[in-house]
PDB file of C-alpha atoms in Angstrom:
ATOM      1  CA  MET A  37       2.873 -40.070 -50.378  1.00  0.00           C
ATOM      2  CA  THR A  38       1.309 -36.875 -49.043  1.00  0.00           C
ATOM      3  CA  THR A  39       0.004 -34.192 -51.343  1.00  0.00           C
ATOM      4  CA  ASP A  40      -1.070 -30.677 -50.549  1.00  0.00           C
ATOM      5  CA  PRO A  41      -4.790 -30.006 -50.883  1.00  0.00           C
ATOM      6  CA  GLU A  42      -6.072 -28.289 -53.998  1.00  0.00           C
ATOM      7  CA  TRP A  43      -6.853 -24.913 -52.488  1.00  0.00           C
ATOM      8  CA  THR A  44     -10.204 -23.370 -53.256  1.00  0.00           C
ATOM      9  CA  LEU A  45     -11.614 -20.135 -51.923  1.00  0.00           C
ATOM     10  CA  GLU A  46     -14.104 -22.107 -49.855  1.00  0.00           C
ATOM     11  CA  LEU A  47     -11.334 -24.221 -48.280  1.00  0.00           C
ATOM     12  CA  TRP A  48      -9.298 -21.076 -47.565  1.00  0.00           C
ATOM     13  CA  GLU A  49     -12.250 -19.319 -45.941  1.00  0.00           C
ATOM     14  CA  ALA A  50     -13.005 -22.415 -43.848  1.00  0.00           C
ATOM     15  CA  LEU A  51      -9.647 -22.023 -42.078  1.00  0.00           C
ATOM     16  CA  PRO A  52      -9.837 -20.330 -38.671  1.00  0.00           C
ATOM     17  CA  GLU A  53      -9.249 -16.568 -38.875  1.00  0.00           C
ATOM     18  CA  ASP A  54      -6.064 -16.764 -36.776  1.00  0.00           C
ATOM     19  CA  VAL A  55      -4.597 -19.339 -39.184  1.00  0.00           C
ATOM     20  CA  ARG A  56      -5.485 -17.293 -42.278  1.00  0.00           C
ATOM     21  CA  ARG A  57      -4.032 -14.145 -40.723  1.00  0.00           C
ATOM     22  CA  GLY A  58      -0.594 -15.760 -40.495  1.00  0.00           C
ATOM     23  CA  HIS A  59      -0.598 -17.257 -43.988  1.00  0.00           C
ATOM     24  CA  GLU A  60      -1.007 -16.508 -47.666  1.00  0.00           C
ATOM     25  CA  LEU A  61      -1.589 -18.706 -50.700  1.00  0.00           C
ATOM     26  CA  SER A  62       1.041 -18.376 -53.409  1.00  0.00           C
ATOM     27  CA  ALA A  63       0.324 -20.309 -56.601  1.00  0.00           C
ATOM     28  CA  GLY A  64      -1.731 -22.820 -54.642  1.00  0.00           C
ATOM     29  CA  ARG A  65       0.830 -23.278 -51.851  1.00  0.00           C
ATOM     30  CA  LEU A  66       0.245 -22.282 -48.235  1.00  0.00           C
ATOM     31  CA  VAL A  67       2.971 -19.825 -47.206  1.00  0.00           C
ATOM     32  CA  ALA A  68       3.660 -18.675 -43.643  1.00  0.00           C
ATOM     33  CA  ARG A  69       3.570 -14.911 -43.143  1.00  0.00           C
ATOM     34  CA  PRO A  70       5.161 -14.089 -39.787  1.00  0.00           C
ATOM     35  CA  ARG A  71       4.063 -10.986 -37.917  1.00  0.00           C
ATOM     36  CA  GLY A  72       6.418  -8.030 -38.269  1.00  0.00           C
ATOM     37  CA  THR A  73       8.448  -6.377 -35.555  1.00  0.00           C
ATOM     38  CA  PRO A  74       7.078  -3.373 -33.639  1.00  0.00           C
ATOM     39  CA  GLY A  75       8.992  -1.071 -36.023  1.00  0.00           C
ATOM     40  CA  HIS A  76       7.469  -2.891 -38.986  1.00  0.00           C
ATOM     41  CA  GLN A  77       3.959  -2.536 -37.542  1.00  0.00           C
ATOM     42  CA  ARG A  78       4.511   1.154 -36.780  1.00  0.00           C
ATOM     43  CA  ALA A  79       5.681   1.788 -40.354  1.00  0.00           C
ATOM     44  CA  VAL A  80       2.639  -0.069 -41.742  1.00  0.00           C
ATOM     45  CA  ARG A  81       0.272   2.016 -39.622  1.00  0.00           C
ATOM     46  CA  ARG A  82       1.938   5.310 -40.579  1.00  0.00           C
ATOM     47  CA  ILE A  83       2.043   4.474 -44.277  1.00  0.00           C
ATOM     48  CA  ALA A  84      -1.603   3.361 -44.214  1.00  0.00           C
ATOM     49  CA  ASN A  85      -2.588   6.605 -42.468  1.00  0.00           C
ATOM     50  CA  ALA A  86      -0.669   8.711 -45.017  1.00  0.00           C
ATOM     51  CA  LEU A  87      -2.160   6.854 -47.989  1.00  0.00           C
ATOM     52  CA  GLU A  88      -5.641   7.036 -46.482  1.00  0.00           C
ATOM     53  CA  ALA A  89      -5.309  10.810 -46.090  1.00  0.00           C
ATOM     54  CA  ALA A  90      -4.171  11.063 -49.724  1.00  0.00           C
ATOM     55  CA  ALA A  91      -7.062   8.820 -50.859  1.00  0.00           C
ATOM     56  CA  ASP A  92      -9.528  10.966 -48.902  1.00  0.00           C
ATOM     57  CA  LYS A  93      -8.125  14.081 -50.590  1.00  0.00           C
ATOM     58  CA  ALA A  94      -8.413  12.397 -53.990  1.00  0.00           C
ATOM     59  CA  ALA A  95     -12.040  11.549 -53.223  1.00  0.00           C
ATOM     60  CA  VAL A  96     -12.749  15.200 -52.488  1.00  0.00           C
ATOM     61  CA  ASP A  97     -10.927  16.314 -55.634  1.00  0.00           C
ATOM     62  CA  SER A  98     -12.194  13.828 -58.186  1.00  0.00           C
ATOM     63  CA  ARG A  99     -11.985  10.149 -57.338  1.00  0.00           C
ATOM     64  CA  PRO A 100     -14.610   8.868 -54.915  1.00  0.00           C
ATOM     65  CA  GLY A 101     -14.670   5.493 -53.272  1.00  0.00           C
ATOM     66  CA  LEU A 102     -11.114   4.623 -52.281  1.00  0.00           C
ATOM     67  CA  ALA A 103     -10.332   2.551 -49.203  1.00  0.00           C
ATOM     68  CA  THR A 104      -6.989   1.942 -47.494  1.00  0.00           C
ATOM     69  CA  ASP A 105      -6.384  -1.099 -45.305  1.00  0.00           C
ATOM     70  CA  SER A 106      -3.720  -3.327 -43.838  1.00  0.00           C
ATOM     71  CA  GLU A 107      -4.107  -7.032 -43.069  1.00  0.00           C
ATOM     72  CA  LEU A 108      -6.402  -7.455 -46.054  1.00  0.00           C
ATOM     73  CA  ASP A 109      -6.591 -10.571 -48.227  1.00  0.00           C
ATOM     74  CA  VAL A 110      -6.289  -9.719 -51.923  1.00  0.00           C
ATOM     75  CA  ILE A 111      -7.246 -12.430 -54.403  1.00  0.00           C
ATOM     76  CA  LEU A 112      -4.772 -12.197 -57.273  1.00  0.00           C
ATOM     77  CA  TRP A 113      -6.177 -15.110 -59.289  1.00  0.00           C
ATOM     78  CA  ASP A 114      -8.185 -18.290 -58.819  1.00  0.00           C
ATOM     79  CA  VAL A 115      -6.093 -20.988 -60.561  1.00  0.00           C
ATOM     80  CA  PRO A 116      -3.872 -21.826 -58.895  1.00  0.00           C
ATOM     81  CA  LEU A 117      -5.431 -19.878 -56.048  1.00  0.00           C
ATOM     82  CA  THR A 118      -3.194 -16.991 -55.019  1.00  0.00           C
ATOM     83  CA  ILE A 119      -4.183 -14.774 -52.111  1.00  0.00           C
ATOM     84  CA  ARG A 120      -1.689 -12.237 -50.806  1.00  0.00           C
ATOM     85  CA  GLU A 121      -1.920  -9.962 -47.780  1.00  0.00           C
ATOM     86  CA  PRO A 122      -0.005  -6.786 -48.592  1.00  0.00           C
ATOM     87  CA  ASP A 123       1.077  -4.683 -45.649  1.00  0.00           C
ATOM     88  CA  VAL A 124      -1.038  -1.837 -47.058  1.00  0.00           C
ATOM     89  CA  ALA A 125      -3.496  -1.757 -49.961  1.00  0.00           C
ATOM     90  CA  VAL A 126      -5.412   1.108 -51.555  1.00  0.00           C
ATOM     91  CA  TYR A 127      -8.410  -0.137 -53.518  1.00  0.00           C
ATOM     92  CA  THR A 128     -11.758   0.962 -54.864  1.00  0.00           C
ATOM     93  CA  CYS A 129     -14.523   0.517 -52.320  1.00  0.00           C
ATOM     94  CA  LEU A 130     -16.445  -2.704 -52.657  1.00  0.00           C
ATOM     95  CA  PRO A 131     -20.073  -2.701 -53.745  1.00  0.00           C
ATOM     96  CA  THR A 132     -22.578  -3.325 -50.971  1.00  0.00           C
ATOM     97  CA  GLY A 133     -22.579  -6.977 -49.989  1.00  0.00           C
ATOM     98  CA  GLN A 134     -19.239  -7.806 -51.600  1.00  0.00           C
ATOM     99  CA  ARG A 135     -16.521  -8.694 -49.109  1.00  0.00           C
ATOM    100  CA  ARG A 136     -13.713 -10.104 -51.244  1.00  0.00           C
ATOM    101  CA  VAL A 137     -11.054  -7.815 -52.663  1.00  0.00           C
ATOM    102  CA  HIS A 138      -9.768  -8.856 -56.085  1.00  0.00           C
ATOM    103  CA  ALA A 139      -6.621  -7.542 -57.727  1.00  0.00           C
ATOM    104  CA  ASP A 140      -8.558  -5.634 -60.387  1.00  0.00           C
ATOM    105  CA  SER A 141      -9.858  -3.237 -57.722  1.00  0.00           C
ATOM    106  CA  VAL A 142      -6.432  -2.601 -56.139  1.00  0.00           C
ATOM    107  CA  LEU A 143      -4.547   0.562 -57.094  1.00  0.00           C
ATOM    108  CA  ILE A 144      -1.534   0.441 -54.757  1.00  0.00           C
ATOM    109  CA  VAL A 145       0.121  -2.234 -52.636  1.00  0.00           C
ATOM    110  CA  VAL A 146       2.907  -1.614 -50.137  1.00  0.00           C
ATOM    111  CA  GLU A 147       5.201  -4.162 -48.527  1.00  0.00           C
ATOM    112  CA  VAL A 148       7.407  -3.205 -45.587  1.00  0.00           C
ATOM    113  CA  VAL A 149      10.445  -5.414 -46.101  1.00  0.00           C
ATOM    114  CA  SER A 150      11.660  -7.490 -43.177  1.00  0.00           C
ATOM    115  CA  PRO A 151      14.913  -9.493 -43.151  1.00  0.00           C
ATOM    116  CA  GLY A 152      12.991 -12.731 -43.702  1.00  0.00           C
ATOM    117  CA  SER A 153      10.882 -11.377 -46.561  1.00  0.00           C
ATOM    118  CA  VAL A 154      13.449  -9.639 -48.796  1.00  0.00           C
ATOM    119  CA  ALA A 155      13.376 -12.175 -51.642  1.00  0.00           C
ATOM    120  CA  ASP A 156       9.589 -12.543 -51.576  1.00  0.00           C
ATOM    121  CA  ASP A 157       8.897  -8.800 -51.300  1.00  0.00           C
ATOM    122  CA  THR A 158      11.513  -7.496 -53.742  1.00  0.00           C
ATOM    123  CA  GLY A 159      11.110  -9.765 -56.740  1.00  0.00           C
ATOM    124  CA  ARG A 160      13.970 -12.225 -56.782  1.00  0.00           C
ATOM    125  CA  ASP A 161      12.119 -15.098 -58.447  1.00  0.00           C
ATOM    126  CA  ASP A 162      13.644 -18.541 -58.677  1.00  0.00           C
ATOM    127  CA  PRO A 163      12.933 -19.750 -62.233  1.00  0.00           C
ATOM    128  CA  ARG A 164      12.617 -23.336 -60.981  1.00  0.00           C
ATOM    129  CA  ARG A 165       9.752 -22.343 -58.674  1.00  0.00           C
ATOM    130  CA  GLY A 166       7.950 -19.984 -61.032  1.00  0.00           C
ATOM    131  CA  LEU A 167       6.523 -16.539 -60.411  1.00  0.00           C
ATOM    132  CA  VAL A 168       6.444 -16.563 -56.641  1.00  0.00           C
ATOM    133  CA  SER A 169       7.665 -13.121 -55.592  1.00  0.00           C
ATOM    134  CA  LYS A 170       5.064 -10.582 -54.607  1.00  0.00           C
ATOM    135  CA  MET A 171       6.451  -8.032 -57.052  1.00  0.00           C
ATOM    136  CA  THR A 172       5.962 -10.428 -59.955  1.00  0.00           C
ATOM    137  CA  GLN A 173       2.580 -11.660 -58.770  1.00  0.00           C
ATOM    138  CA  TYR A 174       1.176  -8.165 -58.182  1.00  0.00           C
ATOM    139  CA  ALA A 175       2.351  -7.042 -61.634  1.00  0.00           C
ATOM    140  CA  THR A 176       0.959 -10.172 -63.304  1.00  0.00           C
ATOM    141  CA  ALA A 177      -2.382  -9.580 -61.557  1.00  0.00           C
ATOM    142  CA  GLY A 178      -2.499  -6.047 -63.004  1.00  0.00           C
ATOM    143  CA  ILE A 179      -1.716  -4.025 -59.878  1.00  0.00           C
ATOM    144  CA  GLU A 180       0.207  -1.110 -61.318  1.00  0.00           C
ATOM    145  CA  THR A 181       1.771   0.454 -58.239  1.00  0.00           C
ATOM    146  CA  TYR A 182       3.900  -1.638 -55.911  1.00  0.00           C
ATOM    147  CA  LEU A 183       6.014   0.063 -53.277  1.00  0.00           C
ATOM    148  CA  THR A 184       8.655  -1.593 -51.142  1.00  0.00           C
ATOM    149  CA  VAL A 185       9.638   0.066 -47.887  1.00  0.00           C
ATOM    150  CA  PHE A 186      12.894  -0.655 -46.093  1.00  0.00           C
ATOM    151  CA  LEU A 187      13.182   0.217 -42.412  1.00  0.00           C
ATOM    152  CA  ARG A 188      16.324   1.929 -41.165  1.00  0.00           C
ATOM    153  CA  PRO A 189      17.705   1.843 -37.616  1.00  0.00           C
ATOM    154  CA  ASP A 190      16.785   5.514 -37.054  1.00  0.00           C
ATOM    155  CA  ASP A 191      13.109   4.746 -37.836  1.00  0.00           C
ATOM    156  CA  SER A 192      13.249   6.570 -41.148  1.00  0.00           C
ATOM    157  CA  VAL A 193      11.942   4.695 -44.141  1.00  0.00           C
ATOM    158  CA  GLU A 194      13.515   4.084 -47.521  1.00  0.00           C
ATOM    159  CA  LEU A 195      10.870   3.844 -50.215  1.00  0.00           C
ATOM    160  CA  ARG A 196      11.767   2.180 -53.499  1.00  0.00           C
ATOM    161  CA  VAL A 197       9.561   2.538 -56.543  1.00  0.00           C
ATOM    162  CA  PRO A 198      10.281  -0.302 -59.006  1.00  0.00           C
ATOM    163  CA  PHE A 199      10.468  -0.498 -62.776  1.00  0.00           C
ATOM    164  CA  ASP A 200      10.665   2.616 -64.964  1.00  0.00           C
ATOM    165  CA  ALA A 201       8.974   5.073 -62.639  1.00  0.00           C
ATOM    166  CA  ASP A 202       9.959   8.741 -62.762  1.00  0.00           C
ATOM    167  CA  VAL A 203      10.909   8.612 -59.086  1.00  0.00           C
ATOM    168  CA  THR A 204      13.231   5.782 -58.152  1.00  0.00           C
ATOM    169  CA  PHE A 205      14.108   6.722 -54.578  1.00  0.00           C
ATOM    170  CA  ALA A 206      12.540   8.743 -51.822  1.00  0.00           C
ATOM    171  CA  GLN A 207      13.258   8.897 -48.118  1.00  0.00           C
ATOM    172  CA  LEU A 208      10.367   9.406 -45.758  1.00  0.00           C
ATOM    173  CA  SER A 209      10.448  10.098 -42.058  1.00  0.00           C
ATOM    174  CA  PHE A 210       7.319   9.810 -39.960  1.00  0.00           C
TER     175      PHE A 210
END
């Protein structure tokens, strides 16, 4: 009988960078995270740029120390170890010397939904498997703003804001 290893942060960080980049840990299970299409990557870059500009403006106005990144590991919780890589994350800057981003410093996460990631990105949890969708995990970890972005054939973007937000639909074109 084969069992999966008990994932620790040290074991995760011992994996080669190229292996980590294509995977996440969800409730202690290694999950493949395939690279998005060129349209997906373009949307991620444009959304990250727009959020970074907004974060920079917020820093000038009143809130210093925000960073915006893509391809960033976010530690949601330690037991069972859950590390997600949102397409875009806005978070408070890390103190000098700290290199790990934990959920409590993340303000916004964005997932650009691909055909293979709809269930995981949009919150359709299977009760037999537990809280495995990103929407559920981000909310459980205390990340208050989770945006899902759906690509359209004309390269416009459909942005859906979940839960009881004042805005439930917005269309963006970059």
